[in-house]
CSV table of C-alpha atoms in Angstrom, one decimal:
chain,number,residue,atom,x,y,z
Z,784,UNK,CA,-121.9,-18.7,34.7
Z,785,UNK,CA,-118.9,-21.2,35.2
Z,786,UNK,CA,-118.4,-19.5,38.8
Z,787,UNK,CA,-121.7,-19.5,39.8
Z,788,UNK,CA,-122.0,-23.0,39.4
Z,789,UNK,CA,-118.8,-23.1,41.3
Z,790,UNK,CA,-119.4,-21.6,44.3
Z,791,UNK,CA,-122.6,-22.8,44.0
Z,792,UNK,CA,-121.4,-26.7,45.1
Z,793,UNK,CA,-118.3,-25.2,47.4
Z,794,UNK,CA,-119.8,-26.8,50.3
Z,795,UNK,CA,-118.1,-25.1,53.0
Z,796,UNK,CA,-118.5,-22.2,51.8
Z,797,UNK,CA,-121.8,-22.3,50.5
Z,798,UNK,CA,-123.3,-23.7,53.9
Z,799,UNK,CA,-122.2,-20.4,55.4
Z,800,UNK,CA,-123.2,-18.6,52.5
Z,801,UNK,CA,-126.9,-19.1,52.8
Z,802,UNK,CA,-126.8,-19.0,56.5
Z,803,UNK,CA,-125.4,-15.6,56.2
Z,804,UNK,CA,-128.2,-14.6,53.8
Z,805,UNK,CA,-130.8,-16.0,56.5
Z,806,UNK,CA,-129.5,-13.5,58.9
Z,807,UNK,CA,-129.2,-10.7,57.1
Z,808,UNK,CA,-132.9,-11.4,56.1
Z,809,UNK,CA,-133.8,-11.7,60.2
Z,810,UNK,CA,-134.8,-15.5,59.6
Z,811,UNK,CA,-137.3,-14.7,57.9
Z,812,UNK,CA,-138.3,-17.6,55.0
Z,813,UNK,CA,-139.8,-15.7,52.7
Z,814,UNK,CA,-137.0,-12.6,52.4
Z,815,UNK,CA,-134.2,-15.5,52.5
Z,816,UNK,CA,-135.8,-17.1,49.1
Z,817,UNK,CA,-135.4,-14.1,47.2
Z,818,UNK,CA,-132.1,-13.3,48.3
Z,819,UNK,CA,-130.8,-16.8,47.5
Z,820,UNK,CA,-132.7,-16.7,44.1
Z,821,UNK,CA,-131.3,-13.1,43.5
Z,822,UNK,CA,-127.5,-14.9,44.1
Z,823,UNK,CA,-125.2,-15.5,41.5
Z,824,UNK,CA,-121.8,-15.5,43.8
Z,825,UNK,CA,-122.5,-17.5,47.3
Z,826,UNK,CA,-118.9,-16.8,48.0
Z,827,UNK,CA,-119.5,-13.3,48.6
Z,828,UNK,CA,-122.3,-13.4,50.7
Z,829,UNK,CA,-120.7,-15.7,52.8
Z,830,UNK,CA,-118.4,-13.2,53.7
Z,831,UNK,CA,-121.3,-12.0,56.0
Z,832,UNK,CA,-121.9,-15.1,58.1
Z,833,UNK,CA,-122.3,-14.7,61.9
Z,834,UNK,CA,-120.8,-18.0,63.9
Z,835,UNK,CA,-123.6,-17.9,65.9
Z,836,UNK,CA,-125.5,-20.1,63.7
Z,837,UNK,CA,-122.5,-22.8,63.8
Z,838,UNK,CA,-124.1,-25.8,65.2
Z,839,UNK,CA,-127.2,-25.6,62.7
Z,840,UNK,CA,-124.0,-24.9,60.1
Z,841,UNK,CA,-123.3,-28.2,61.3
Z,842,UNK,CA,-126.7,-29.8,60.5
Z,843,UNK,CA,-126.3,-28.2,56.8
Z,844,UNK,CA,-123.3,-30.0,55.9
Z,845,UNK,CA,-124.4,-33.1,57.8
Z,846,UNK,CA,-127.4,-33.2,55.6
Z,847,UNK,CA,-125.7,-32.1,52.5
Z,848,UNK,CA,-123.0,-34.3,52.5
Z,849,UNK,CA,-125.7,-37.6,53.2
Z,850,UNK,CA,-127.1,-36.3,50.1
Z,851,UNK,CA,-124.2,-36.8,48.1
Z,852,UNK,CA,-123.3,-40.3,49.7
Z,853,UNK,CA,-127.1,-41.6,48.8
Z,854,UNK,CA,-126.3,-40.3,45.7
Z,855,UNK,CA,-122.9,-41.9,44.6
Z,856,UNK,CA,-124.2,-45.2,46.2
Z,857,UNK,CA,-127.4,-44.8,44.1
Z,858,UNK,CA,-124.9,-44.2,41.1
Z,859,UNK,CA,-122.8,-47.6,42.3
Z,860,UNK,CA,-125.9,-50.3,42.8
Z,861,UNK,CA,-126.7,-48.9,38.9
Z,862,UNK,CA,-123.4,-49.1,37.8
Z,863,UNK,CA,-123.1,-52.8,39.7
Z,864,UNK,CA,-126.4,-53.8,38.1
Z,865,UNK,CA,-128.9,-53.9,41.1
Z,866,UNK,CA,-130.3,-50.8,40.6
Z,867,UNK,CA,-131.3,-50.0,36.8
Z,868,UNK,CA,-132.6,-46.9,36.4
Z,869,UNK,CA,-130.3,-45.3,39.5
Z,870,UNK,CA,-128.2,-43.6,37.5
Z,871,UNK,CA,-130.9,-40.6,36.9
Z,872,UNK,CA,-132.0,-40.6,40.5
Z,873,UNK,CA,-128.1,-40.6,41.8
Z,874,UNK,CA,-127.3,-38.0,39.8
Z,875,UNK,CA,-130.3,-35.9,40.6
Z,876,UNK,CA,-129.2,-36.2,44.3
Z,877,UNK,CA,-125.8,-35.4,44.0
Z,878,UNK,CA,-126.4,-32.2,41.8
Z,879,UNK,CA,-129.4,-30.9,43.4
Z,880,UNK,CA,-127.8,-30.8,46.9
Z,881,UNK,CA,-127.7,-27.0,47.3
Z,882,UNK,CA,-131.5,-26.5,45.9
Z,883,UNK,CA,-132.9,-28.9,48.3
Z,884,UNK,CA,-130.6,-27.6,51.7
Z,885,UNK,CA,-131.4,-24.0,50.9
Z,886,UNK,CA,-134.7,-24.7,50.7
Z,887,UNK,CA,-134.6,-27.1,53.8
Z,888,UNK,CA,-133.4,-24.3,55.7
Z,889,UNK,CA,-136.0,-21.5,54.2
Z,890,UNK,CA,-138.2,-24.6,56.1
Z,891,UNK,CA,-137.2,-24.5,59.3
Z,892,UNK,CA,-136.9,-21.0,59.1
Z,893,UNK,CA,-140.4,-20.8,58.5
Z,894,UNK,CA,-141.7,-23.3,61.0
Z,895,UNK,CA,-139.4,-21.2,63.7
Z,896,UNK,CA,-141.3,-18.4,62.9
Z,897,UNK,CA,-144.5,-20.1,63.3
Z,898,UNK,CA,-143.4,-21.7,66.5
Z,899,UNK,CA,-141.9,-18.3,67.7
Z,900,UNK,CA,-145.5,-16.7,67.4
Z,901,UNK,CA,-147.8,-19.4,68.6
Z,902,UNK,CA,-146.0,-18.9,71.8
Z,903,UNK,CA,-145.9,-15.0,71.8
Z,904,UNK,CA,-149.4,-13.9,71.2
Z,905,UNK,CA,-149.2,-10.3,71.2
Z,906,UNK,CA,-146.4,-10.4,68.6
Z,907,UNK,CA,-148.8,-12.7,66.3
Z,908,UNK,CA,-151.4,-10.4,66.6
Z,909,UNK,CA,-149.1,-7.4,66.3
Z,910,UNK,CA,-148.1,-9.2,63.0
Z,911,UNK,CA,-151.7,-10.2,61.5
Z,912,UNK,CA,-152.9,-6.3,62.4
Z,913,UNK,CA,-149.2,-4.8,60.2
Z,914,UNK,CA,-150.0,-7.7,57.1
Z,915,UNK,CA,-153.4,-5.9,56.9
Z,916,UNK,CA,-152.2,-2.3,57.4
Z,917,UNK,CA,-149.5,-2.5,54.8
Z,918,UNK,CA,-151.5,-4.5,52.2
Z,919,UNK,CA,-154.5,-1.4,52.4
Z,920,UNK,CA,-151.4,1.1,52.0
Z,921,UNK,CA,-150.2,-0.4,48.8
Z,922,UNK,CA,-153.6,-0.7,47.6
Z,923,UNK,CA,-154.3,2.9,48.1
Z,924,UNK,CA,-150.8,3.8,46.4
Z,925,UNK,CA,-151.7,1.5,43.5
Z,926,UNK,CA,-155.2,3.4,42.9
Z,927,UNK,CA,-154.4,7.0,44.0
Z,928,UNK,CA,-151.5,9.6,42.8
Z,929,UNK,CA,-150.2,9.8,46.2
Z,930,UNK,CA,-146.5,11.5,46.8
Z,931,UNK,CA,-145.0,10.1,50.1
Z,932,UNK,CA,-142.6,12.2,51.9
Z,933,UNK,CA,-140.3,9.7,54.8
Z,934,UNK,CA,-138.1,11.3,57.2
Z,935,UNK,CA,-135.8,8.8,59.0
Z,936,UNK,CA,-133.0,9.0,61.5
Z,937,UNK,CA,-131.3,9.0,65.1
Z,938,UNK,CA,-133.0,12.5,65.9
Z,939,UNK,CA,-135.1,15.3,65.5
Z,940,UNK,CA,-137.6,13.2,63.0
Z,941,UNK,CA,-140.3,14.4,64.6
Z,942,UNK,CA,-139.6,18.2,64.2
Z,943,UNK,CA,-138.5,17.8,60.8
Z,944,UNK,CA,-141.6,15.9,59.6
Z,945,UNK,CA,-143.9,19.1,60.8
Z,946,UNK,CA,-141.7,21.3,59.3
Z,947,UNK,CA,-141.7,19.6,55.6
Z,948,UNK,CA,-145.7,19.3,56.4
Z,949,UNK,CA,-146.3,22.8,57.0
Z,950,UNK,CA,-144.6,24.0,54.2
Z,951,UNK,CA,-146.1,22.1,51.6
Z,952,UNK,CA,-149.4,22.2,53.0
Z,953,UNK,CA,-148.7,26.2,52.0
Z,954,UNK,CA,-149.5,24.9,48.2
Z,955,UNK,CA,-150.8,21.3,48.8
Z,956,UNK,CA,-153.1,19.0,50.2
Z,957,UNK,CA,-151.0,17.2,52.9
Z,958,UNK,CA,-151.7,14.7,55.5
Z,959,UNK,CA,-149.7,14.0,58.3
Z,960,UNK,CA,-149.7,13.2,62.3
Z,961,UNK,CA,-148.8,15.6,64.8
Z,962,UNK,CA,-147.3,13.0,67.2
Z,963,UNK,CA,-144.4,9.8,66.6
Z,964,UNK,CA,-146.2,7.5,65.0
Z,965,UNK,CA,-143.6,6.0,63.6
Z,966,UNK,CA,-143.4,2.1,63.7
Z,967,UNK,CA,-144.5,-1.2,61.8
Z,968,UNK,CA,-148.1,-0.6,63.1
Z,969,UNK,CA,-148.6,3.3,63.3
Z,970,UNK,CA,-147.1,4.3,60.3
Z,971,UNK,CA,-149.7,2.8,57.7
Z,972,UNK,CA,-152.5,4.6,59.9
Z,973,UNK,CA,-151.4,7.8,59.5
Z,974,UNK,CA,-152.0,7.2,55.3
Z,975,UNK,CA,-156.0,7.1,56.5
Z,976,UNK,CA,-156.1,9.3,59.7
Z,977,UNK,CA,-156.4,6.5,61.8
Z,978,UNK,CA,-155.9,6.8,65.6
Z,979,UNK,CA,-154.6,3.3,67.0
Z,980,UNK,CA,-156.8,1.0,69.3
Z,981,UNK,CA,-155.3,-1.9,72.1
Z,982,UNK,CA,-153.7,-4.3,70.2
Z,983,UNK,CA,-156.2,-6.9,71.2
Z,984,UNK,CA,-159.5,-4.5,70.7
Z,985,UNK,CA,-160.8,-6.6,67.7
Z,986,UNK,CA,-163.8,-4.4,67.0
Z,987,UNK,CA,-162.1,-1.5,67.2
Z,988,UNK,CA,-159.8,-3.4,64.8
Z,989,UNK,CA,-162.1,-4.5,62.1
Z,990,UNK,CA,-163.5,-0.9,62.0
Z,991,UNK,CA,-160.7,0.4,61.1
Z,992,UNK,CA,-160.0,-1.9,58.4
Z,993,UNK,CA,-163.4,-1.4,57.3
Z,994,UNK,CA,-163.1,2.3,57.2
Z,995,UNK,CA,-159.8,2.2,55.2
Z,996,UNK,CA,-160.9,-0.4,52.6
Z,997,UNK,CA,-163.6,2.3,52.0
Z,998,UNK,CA,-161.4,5.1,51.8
Z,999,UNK,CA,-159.0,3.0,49.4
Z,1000,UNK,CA,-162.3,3.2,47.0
Z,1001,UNK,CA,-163.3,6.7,47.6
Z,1002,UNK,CA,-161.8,9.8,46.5
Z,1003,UNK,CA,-158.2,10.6,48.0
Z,1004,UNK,CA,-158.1,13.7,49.6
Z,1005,UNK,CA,-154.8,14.4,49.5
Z,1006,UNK,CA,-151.6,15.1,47.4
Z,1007,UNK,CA,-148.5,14.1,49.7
Z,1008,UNK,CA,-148.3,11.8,53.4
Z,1009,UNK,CA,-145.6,13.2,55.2
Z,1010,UNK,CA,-144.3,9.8,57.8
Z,1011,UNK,CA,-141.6,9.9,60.0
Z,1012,UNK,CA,-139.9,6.1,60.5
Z,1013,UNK,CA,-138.6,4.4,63.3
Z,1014,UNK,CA,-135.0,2.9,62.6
Z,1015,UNK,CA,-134.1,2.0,66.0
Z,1016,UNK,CA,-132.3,-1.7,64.8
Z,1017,UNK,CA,-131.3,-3.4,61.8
Z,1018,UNK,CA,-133.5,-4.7,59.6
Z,1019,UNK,CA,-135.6,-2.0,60.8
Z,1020,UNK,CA,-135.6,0.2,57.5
Z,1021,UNK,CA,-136.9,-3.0,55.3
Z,1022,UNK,CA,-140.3,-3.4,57.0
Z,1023,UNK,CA,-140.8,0.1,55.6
Z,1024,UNK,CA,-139.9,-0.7,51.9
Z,1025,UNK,CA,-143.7,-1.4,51.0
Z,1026,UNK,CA,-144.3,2.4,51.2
Z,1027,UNK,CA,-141.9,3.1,47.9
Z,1028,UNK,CA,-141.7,6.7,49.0
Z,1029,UNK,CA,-140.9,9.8,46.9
């Protein structure tokens, strides 16, 4: 406990500590929070940090250590006389410095992503249409007794995937997709037997949303998805975690 809080206010080392976590997390808010809320030693994870991110390092410490200033002069006009009740609001400052950076940054994380998207339509839409997808395939999971069989890797997924196919289907009820589907927005299709559309074909779209959030309700027809993934970059295997498979 005692080193926790330690590293914890090592502010050096804890600015590039969360930074690190940020990256590993592709800048994504939401992944960074649970990370830094699953930490109990920032001076390991900021063994990970990438110097890219030094000039925003920068900003952190800038911010953090203003924080602690305000707070110790907060802390003085009290002890002084000017300032009554400043002792509770200075010390409140000074100790919860790394709460309110980490979560500064989980901030501007967030509003870069937004940014980032408003100005890249087809990845927004891309993004909106794999939400959907994925929140159907774990609804389906939670309501059917559904095996799921993933085959990863460099090569040869393809081949392998038929191959585990065809041999189950020998004694069960399998479904799988003769082709690659393999990525953020083809893999959830293959769990309904979904062909995909143009990104931007809205009512092909909503159709197929309509279709599967009917099928999610109906009767599964089948024991074990066979899916191939594509894990062409880091970070790529994590988009895949919501499938839990077998």
């Amino acid at each position: 406990m005692l080193r926790s809080l330690i590293t914890l206010y090592a502010l050096p080392r804890y600015s590039r500590a969360i930074l690190a976590q940020l990256q590993a997390n592709d800048r994504r808010a939401g992944g960074f929070l649970r990370t830094y809320w699953q930490t109990q030693d920032f001076s390991v994870q900021a063994e990970g940090y990438d110097s890219a991110d030094d000039a925003l390092r920068g900003v952190l410490l800038a911010g953090m250590g203003a924080q602690i200033v305000v707070g110790l002069l907060v802390i003085f006009a009290w002890k002084r006389g000017t300032l009554p009740a400043g002792i509770w609001f200075g010390l409140a400052l000074v100790i919860s410095y790394p709460l309110v950076w980490a979560h500064v940054l989980a901030l501007y994380a967030a509003i870069a992503t937004c940014g980032y998207y408003l100005t890249h339509p087809k990845k927004l839409g891309r993004a909106l249409v794999c939400v959907i997808l994925e929140h159907q395939v774990r609804r389906l999971r939670a309501r059917h007794a559904v095996k799921v069989i993933a085959v990863a890797g460099s090569v040869g997924k393809t081949s392998t995937k038929l191959a585990i196919a065809v041999l189950l289907a020998s004694k069960h009820r399998v479904r799988y997709q003769e082709g690659n589907y393999n990525d953020r927005v083809t893999v959830p299709l293959v769990f309904f037997g979904q062909r995909e559309p143009g990104l931007f074909n809205i009512v092909a779209w909503l159709k197929i949303f309509s279709a599967n959030s009917r099928a999610i309700h109906e009767q599964y027809p089948f024991d074990i998805v066979v899916v191939e993934l594509g894990t062409d970059g880091l970070g790529f295997m994590r988009e895949f975690a919501y499938l839990r498979p077998d």
